[in-house]
Short mmCIF file of C-alpha atoms in Angstrom, two decimals:
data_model
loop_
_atom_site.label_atom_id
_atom_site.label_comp_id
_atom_site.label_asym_id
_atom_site.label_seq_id
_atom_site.Cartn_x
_atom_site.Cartn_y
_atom_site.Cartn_z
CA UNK A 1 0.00 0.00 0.00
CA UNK A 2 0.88 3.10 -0.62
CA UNK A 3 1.48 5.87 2.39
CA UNK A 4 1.49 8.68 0.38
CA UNK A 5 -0.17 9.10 -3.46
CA UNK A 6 -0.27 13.01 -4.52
CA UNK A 7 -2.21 12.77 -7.97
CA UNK A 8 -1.84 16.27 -9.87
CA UNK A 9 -1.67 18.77 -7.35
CA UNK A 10 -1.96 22.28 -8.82
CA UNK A 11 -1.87 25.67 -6.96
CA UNK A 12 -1.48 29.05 -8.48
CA UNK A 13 -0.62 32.45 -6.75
CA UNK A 14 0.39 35.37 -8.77
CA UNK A 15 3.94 34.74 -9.21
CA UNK A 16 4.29 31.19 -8.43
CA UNK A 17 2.50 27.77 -9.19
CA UNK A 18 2.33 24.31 -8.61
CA UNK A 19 1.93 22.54 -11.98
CA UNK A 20 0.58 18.52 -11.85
CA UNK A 21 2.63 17.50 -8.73
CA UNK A 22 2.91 13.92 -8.49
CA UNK A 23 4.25 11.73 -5.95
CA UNK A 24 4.12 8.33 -4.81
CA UNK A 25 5.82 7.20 -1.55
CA UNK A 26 5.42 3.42 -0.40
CA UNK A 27 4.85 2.59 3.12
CA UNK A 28 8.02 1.59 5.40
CA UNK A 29 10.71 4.20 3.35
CA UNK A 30 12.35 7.41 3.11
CA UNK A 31 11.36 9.89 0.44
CA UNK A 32 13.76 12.96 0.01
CA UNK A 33 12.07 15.75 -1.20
CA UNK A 34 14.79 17.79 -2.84
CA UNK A 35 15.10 21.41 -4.61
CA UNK A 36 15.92 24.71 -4.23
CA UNK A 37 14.23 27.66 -1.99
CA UNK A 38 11.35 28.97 -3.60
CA UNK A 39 11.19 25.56 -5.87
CA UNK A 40 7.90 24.60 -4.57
CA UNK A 41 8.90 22.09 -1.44
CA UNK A 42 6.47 24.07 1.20
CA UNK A 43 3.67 24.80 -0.85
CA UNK A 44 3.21 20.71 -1.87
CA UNK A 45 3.25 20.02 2.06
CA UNK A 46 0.62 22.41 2.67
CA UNK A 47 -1.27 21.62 -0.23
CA UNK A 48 -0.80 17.60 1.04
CA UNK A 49 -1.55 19.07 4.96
CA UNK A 50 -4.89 20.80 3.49
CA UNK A 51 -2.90 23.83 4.83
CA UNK A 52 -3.79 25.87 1.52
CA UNK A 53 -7.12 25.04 -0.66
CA UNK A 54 -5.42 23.79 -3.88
CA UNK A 55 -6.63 24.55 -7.38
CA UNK A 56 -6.86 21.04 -8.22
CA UNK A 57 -5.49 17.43 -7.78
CA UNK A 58 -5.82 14.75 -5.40
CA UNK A 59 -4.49 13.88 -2.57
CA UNK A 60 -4.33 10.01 -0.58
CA UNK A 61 -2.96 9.02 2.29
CA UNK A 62 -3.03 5.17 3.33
CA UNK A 63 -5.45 4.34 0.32
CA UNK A 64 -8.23 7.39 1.98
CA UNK A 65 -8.77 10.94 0.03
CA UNK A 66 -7.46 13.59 2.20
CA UNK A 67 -9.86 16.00 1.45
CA UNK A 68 -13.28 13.47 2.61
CA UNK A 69 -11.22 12.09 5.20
CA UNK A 70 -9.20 15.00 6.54
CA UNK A 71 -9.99 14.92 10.20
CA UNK A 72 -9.11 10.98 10.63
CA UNK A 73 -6.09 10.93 8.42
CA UNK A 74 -4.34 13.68 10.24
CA UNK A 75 -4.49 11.97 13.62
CA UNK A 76 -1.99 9.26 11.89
CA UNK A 77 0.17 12.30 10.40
CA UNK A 78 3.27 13.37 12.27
CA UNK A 79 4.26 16.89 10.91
CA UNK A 80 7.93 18.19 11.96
CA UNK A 81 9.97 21.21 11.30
CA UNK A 82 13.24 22.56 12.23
CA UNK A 83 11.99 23.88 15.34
CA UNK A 84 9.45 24.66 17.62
CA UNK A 85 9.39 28.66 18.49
CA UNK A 86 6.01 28.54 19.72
CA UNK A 87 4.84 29.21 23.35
CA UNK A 88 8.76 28.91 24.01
CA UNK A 89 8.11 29.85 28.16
CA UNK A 90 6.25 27.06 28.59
CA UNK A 91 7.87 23.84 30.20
CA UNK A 92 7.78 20.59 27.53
CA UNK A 93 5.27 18.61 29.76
CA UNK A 94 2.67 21.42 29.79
CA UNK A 95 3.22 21.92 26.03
CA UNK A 96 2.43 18.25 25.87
CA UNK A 97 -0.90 18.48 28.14
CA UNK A 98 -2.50 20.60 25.28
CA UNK A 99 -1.21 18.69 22.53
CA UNK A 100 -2.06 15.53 23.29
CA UNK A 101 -5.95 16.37 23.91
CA UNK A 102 -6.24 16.96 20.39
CA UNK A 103 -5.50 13.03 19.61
CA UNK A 104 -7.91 10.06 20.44
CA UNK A 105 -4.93 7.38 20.15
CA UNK A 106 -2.34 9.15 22.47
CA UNK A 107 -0.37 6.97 24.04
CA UNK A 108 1.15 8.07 27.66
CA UNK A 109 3.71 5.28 27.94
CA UNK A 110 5.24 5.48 24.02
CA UNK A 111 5.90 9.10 25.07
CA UNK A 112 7.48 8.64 27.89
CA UNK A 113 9.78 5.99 26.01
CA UNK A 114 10.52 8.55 23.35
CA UNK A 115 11.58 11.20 25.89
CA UNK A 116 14.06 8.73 27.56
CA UNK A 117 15.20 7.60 23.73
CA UNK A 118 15.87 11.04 23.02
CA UNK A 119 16.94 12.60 26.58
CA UNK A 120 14.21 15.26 26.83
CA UNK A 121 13.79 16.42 29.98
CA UNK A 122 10.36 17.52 30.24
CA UNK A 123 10.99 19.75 32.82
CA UNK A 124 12.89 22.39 30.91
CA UNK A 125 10.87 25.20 28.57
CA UNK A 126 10.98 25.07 25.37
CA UNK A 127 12.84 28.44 25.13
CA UNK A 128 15.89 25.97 26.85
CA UNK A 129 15.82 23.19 24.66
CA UNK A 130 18.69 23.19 21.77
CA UNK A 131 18.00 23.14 18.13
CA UNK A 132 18.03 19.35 17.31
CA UNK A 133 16.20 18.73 21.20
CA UNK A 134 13.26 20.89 19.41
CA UNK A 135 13.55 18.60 16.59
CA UNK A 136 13.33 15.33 18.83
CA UNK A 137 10.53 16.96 20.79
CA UNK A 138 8.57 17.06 18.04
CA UNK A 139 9.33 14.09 16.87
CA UNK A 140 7.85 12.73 20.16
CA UNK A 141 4.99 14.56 19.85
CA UNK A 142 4.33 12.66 16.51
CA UNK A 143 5.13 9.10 17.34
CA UNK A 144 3.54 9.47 20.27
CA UNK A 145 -0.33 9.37 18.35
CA UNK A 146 0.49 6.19 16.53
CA UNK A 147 1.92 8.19 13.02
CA UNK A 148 2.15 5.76 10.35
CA UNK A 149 3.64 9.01 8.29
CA UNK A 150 6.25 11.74 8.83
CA UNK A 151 6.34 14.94 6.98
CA UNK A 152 9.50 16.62 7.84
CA UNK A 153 10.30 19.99 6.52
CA UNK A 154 13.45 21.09 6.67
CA UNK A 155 13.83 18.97 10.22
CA UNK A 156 17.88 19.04 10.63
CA UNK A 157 18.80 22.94 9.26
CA UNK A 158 21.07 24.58 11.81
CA UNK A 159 22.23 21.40 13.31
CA UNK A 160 25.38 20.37 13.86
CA UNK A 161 27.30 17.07 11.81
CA UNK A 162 27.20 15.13 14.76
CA UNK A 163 23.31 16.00 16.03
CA UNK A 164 22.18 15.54 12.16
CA UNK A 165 23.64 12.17 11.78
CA UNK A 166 21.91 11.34 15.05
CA UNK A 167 18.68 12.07 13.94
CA UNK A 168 19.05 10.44 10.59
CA UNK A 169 19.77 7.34 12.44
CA UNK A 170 16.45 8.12 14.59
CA UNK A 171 14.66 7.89 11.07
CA UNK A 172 16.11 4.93 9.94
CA UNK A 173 15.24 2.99 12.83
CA UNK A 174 11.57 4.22 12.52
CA UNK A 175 11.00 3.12 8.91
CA UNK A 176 12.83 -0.21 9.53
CA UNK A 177 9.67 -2.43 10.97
CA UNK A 178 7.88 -1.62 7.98
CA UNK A 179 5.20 0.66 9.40
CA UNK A 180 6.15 4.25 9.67
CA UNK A 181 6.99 6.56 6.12
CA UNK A 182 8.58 9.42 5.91
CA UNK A 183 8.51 12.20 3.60
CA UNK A 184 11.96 14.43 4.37
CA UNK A 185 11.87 17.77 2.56
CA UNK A 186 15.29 19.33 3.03
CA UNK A 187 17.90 21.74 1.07
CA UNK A 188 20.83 19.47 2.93
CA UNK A 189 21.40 16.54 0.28
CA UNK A 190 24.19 14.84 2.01
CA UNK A 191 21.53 14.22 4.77
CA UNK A 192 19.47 12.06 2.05
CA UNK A 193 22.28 10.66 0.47
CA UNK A 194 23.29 8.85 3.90
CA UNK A 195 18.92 8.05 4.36
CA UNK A 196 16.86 8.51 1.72
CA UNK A 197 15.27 5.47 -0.15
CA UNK A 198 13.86 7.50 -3.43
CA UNK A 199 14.61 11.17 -4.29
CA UNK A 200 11.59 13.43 -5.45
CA UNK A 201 13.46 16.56 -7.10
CA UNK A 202 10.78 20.07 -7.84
CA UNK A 203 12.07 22.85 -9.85
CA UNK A 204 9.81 25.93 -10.26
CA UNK A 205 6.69 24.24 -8.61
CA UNK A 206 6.77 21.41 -11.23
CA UNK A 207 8.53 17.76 -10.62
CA UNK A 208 11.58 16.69 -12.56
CA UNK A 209 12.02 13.51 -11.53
CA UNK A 210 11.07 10.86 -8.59
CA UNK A 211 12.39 7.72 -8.09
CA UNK A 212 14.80 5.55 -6.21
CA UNK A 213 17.75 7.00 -5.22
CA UNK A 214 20.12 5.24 -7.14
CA UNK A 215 18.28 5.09 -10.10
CA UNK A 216 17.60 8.82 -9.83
CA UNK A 217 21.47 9.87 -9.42
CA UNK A 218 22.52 7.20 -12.51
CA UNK A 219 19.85 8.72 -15.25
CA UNK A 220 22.61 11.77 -14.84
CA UNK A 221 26.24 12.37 -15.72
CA UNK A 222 28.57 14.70 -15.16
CA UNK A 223 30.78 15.27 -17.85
CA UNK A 224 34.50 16.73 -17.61
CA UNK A 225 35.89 17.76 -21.37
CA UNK A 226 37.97 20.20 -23.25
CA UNK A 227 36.50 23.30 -24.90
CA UNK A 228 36.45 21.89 -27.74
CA UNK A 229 33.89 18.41 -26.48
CA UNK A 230 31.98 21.34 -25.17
CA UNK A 231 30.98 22.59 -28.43
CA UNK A 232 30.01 19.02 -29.76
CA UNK A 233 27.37 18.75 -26.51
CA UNK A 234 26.92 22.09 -25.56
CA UNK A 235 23.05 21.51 -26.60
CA UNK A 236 22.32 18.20 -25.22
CA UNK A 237 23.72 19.55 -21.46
CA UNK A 238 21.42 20.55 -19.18
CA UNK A 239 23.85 23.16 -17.87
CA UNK A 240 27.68 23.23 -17.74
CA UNK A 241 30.72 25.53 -15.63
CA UNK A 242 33.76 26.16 -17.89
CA UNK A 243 37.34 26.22 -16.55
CA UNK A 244 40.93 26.42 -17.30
CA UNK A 245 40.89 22.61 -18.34
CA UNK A 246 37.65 22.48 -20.38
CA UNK A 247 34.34 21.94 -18.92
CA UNK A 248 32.15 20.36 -16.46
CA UNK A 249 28.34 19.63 -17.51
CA UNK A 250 25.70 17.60 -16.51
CA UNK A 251 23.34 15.88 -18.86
CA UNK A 252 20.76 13.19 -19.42
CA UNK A 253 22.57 9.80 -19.42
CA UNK A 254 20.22 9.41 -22.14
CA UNK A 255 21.84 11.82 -24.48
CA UNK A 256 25.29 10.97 -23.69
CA UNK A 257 27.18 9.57 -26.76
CA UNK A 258 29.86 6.85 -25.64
CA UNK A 259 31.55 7.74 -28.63
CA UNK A 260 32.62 11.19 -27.25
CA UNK A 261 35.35 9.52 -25.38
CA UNK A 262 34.15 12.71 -22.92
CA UNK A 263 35.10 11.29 -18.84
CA UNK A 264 31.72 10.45 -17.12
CA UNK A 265 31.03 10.54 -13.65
CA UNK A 266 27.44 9.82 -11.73
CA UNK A 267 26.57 13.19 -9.86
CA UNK A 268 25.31 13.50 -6.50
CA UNK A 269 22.48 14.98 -4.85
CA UNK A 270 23.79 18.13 -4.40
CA UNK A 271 25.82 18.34 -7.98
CA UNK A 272 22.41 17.87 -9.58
CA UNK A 273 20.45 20.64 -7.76
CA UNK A 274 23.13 22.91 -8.61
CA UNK A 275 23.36 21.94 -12.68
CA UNK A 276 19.74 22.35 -12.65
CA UNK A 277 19.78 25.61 -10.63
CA UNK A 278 22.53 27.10 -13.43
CA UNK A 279 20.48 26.29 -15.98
CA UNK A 280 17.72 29.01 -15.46
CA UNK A 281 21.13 31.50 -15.47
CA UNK A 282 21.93 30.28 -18.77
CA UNK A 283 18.99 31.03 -19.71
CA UNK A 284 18.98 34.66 -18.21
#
């Protein structure tokens, strides 16, 4: 079954739109949702949340419509971001007496376990609690309903190496019984390229490509050539940086030519959000 099928989602505002935004994320992974600021990343969460009315497009979570079944499917939705900078005098434990009154499955003795798991002390305020202890709190706060999916936006910006890789570990652990999906929005690629199962990439409020990681990095290459192999491929690349040796460009393994003899390399993550990003200054 699927944990997450987005089916077309469009949204206009009046300098920005989400065009046919598709997505399919299988129950028991790890979905990076990659692309730059301003690509579009938000807006499909909220449009998924039912945070924003959409123009059109559709919209299941665990095989149910979000928009008939809104109410029910977000009691088994965990929503995280980067931080929690809301009622920041308040001590954790009395954030968590209002929280939890808004879910009919809260469960008492899973959040206890989490806040020994992640060494919250529920004492302290919020205002106290570090960047990646905001993270883990809310965290909590989501497992702690029964979530069968995460939507993390943006969860480990500002955090250190060694709090990042801790949490990415957290998320492994969560998907690995099967039950629990996560859909990771983030800027950070590295983070996805140590987690992530299948890569969604938006550009411009439209999708460029989902699908598993791998397979998503290897339908790329990165070429390295002279100035002279630039000019043979200079219209097949999807963008390219010259230098005092020649060229780097990245381009549809599709439309690479083994005949070339131009060195190939499979990009990661991060080289492929920045080809794609020089391409609209090409283009300027």
């Amino acid at each position: 079954m699927l944990a997450l099928d987005v089916r077309n989602l469009n949204k206009k505002y009046e300098k920005f739109q989400l065009k046919d935004v598709s997505l399919q994320l299988e129950k028991g992974y790890i979905m990076g949702f990659i692309g730059a600021n301003g690509a579009g990343k938000t807006t499909t969460i909220k449009s998924i949340l039912n945070m924003v009315h959409i123009d059109g497009g559709e919209v299941y979570v665990l095989g149910k419509n979000m928009a008939d079944h809104e109410l029910e499917l977000k009691q088994g939705i965990g929503y995280a971001l980067g931080g929690i900078d809301f009622y920041t005098r308040s001590k954790v434990k009395t954030l968590t007496g209002v929280i939890k009154k808004f879910y009919a499955h809260w469960d008492d003795a899973a959040y206890s376990d989490y806040l020994r798991r992640f060494k919250l002390d529920e004492n302290k305020k919020i205002a106290e609690l570090s960047i990646g202890m905001k993270v883990k709190y809310s965290l909590a706060l989501a497992l702690s309903h029964g979530a069968k999916l995460l939507i993390l936006d943006e969860p480990t910006s500002g955090l250190d190496p060694v709090a990042r890789d801790d949490l990415l570990e957290i998320f492994q652990q969560l998907v690995s019984d099967g039950e629990i999906s996560i859909l990771f929005s983030t800027h950070i690629t590295s983070d996805l390229e140590k987690c992530a199962d299948f890569i969604t990439f938006i550009e411009n409020g439209q999708i460029v490509r989902s699908a598993e990681k791998e397979e998503f990095k290897e339908s790329y290459l990165l070429l390295n050539g002279t100035a002279s192999q630039l000019n043979e491929v200079k219209e097949r690349l999807i963008s390219y940086k010259t230098n005092s040796f020649g060229f780097t460009g990245l381009i549809h393994a599709g439309d690479y030519d083994p005949s070339s003899g131009i060195q190939t390399a499979t990009p990661n993550l991060e080289e492929i959000m920045i080809y794609f990003a020089k391409k609209e200054d090409l283009h300027v």
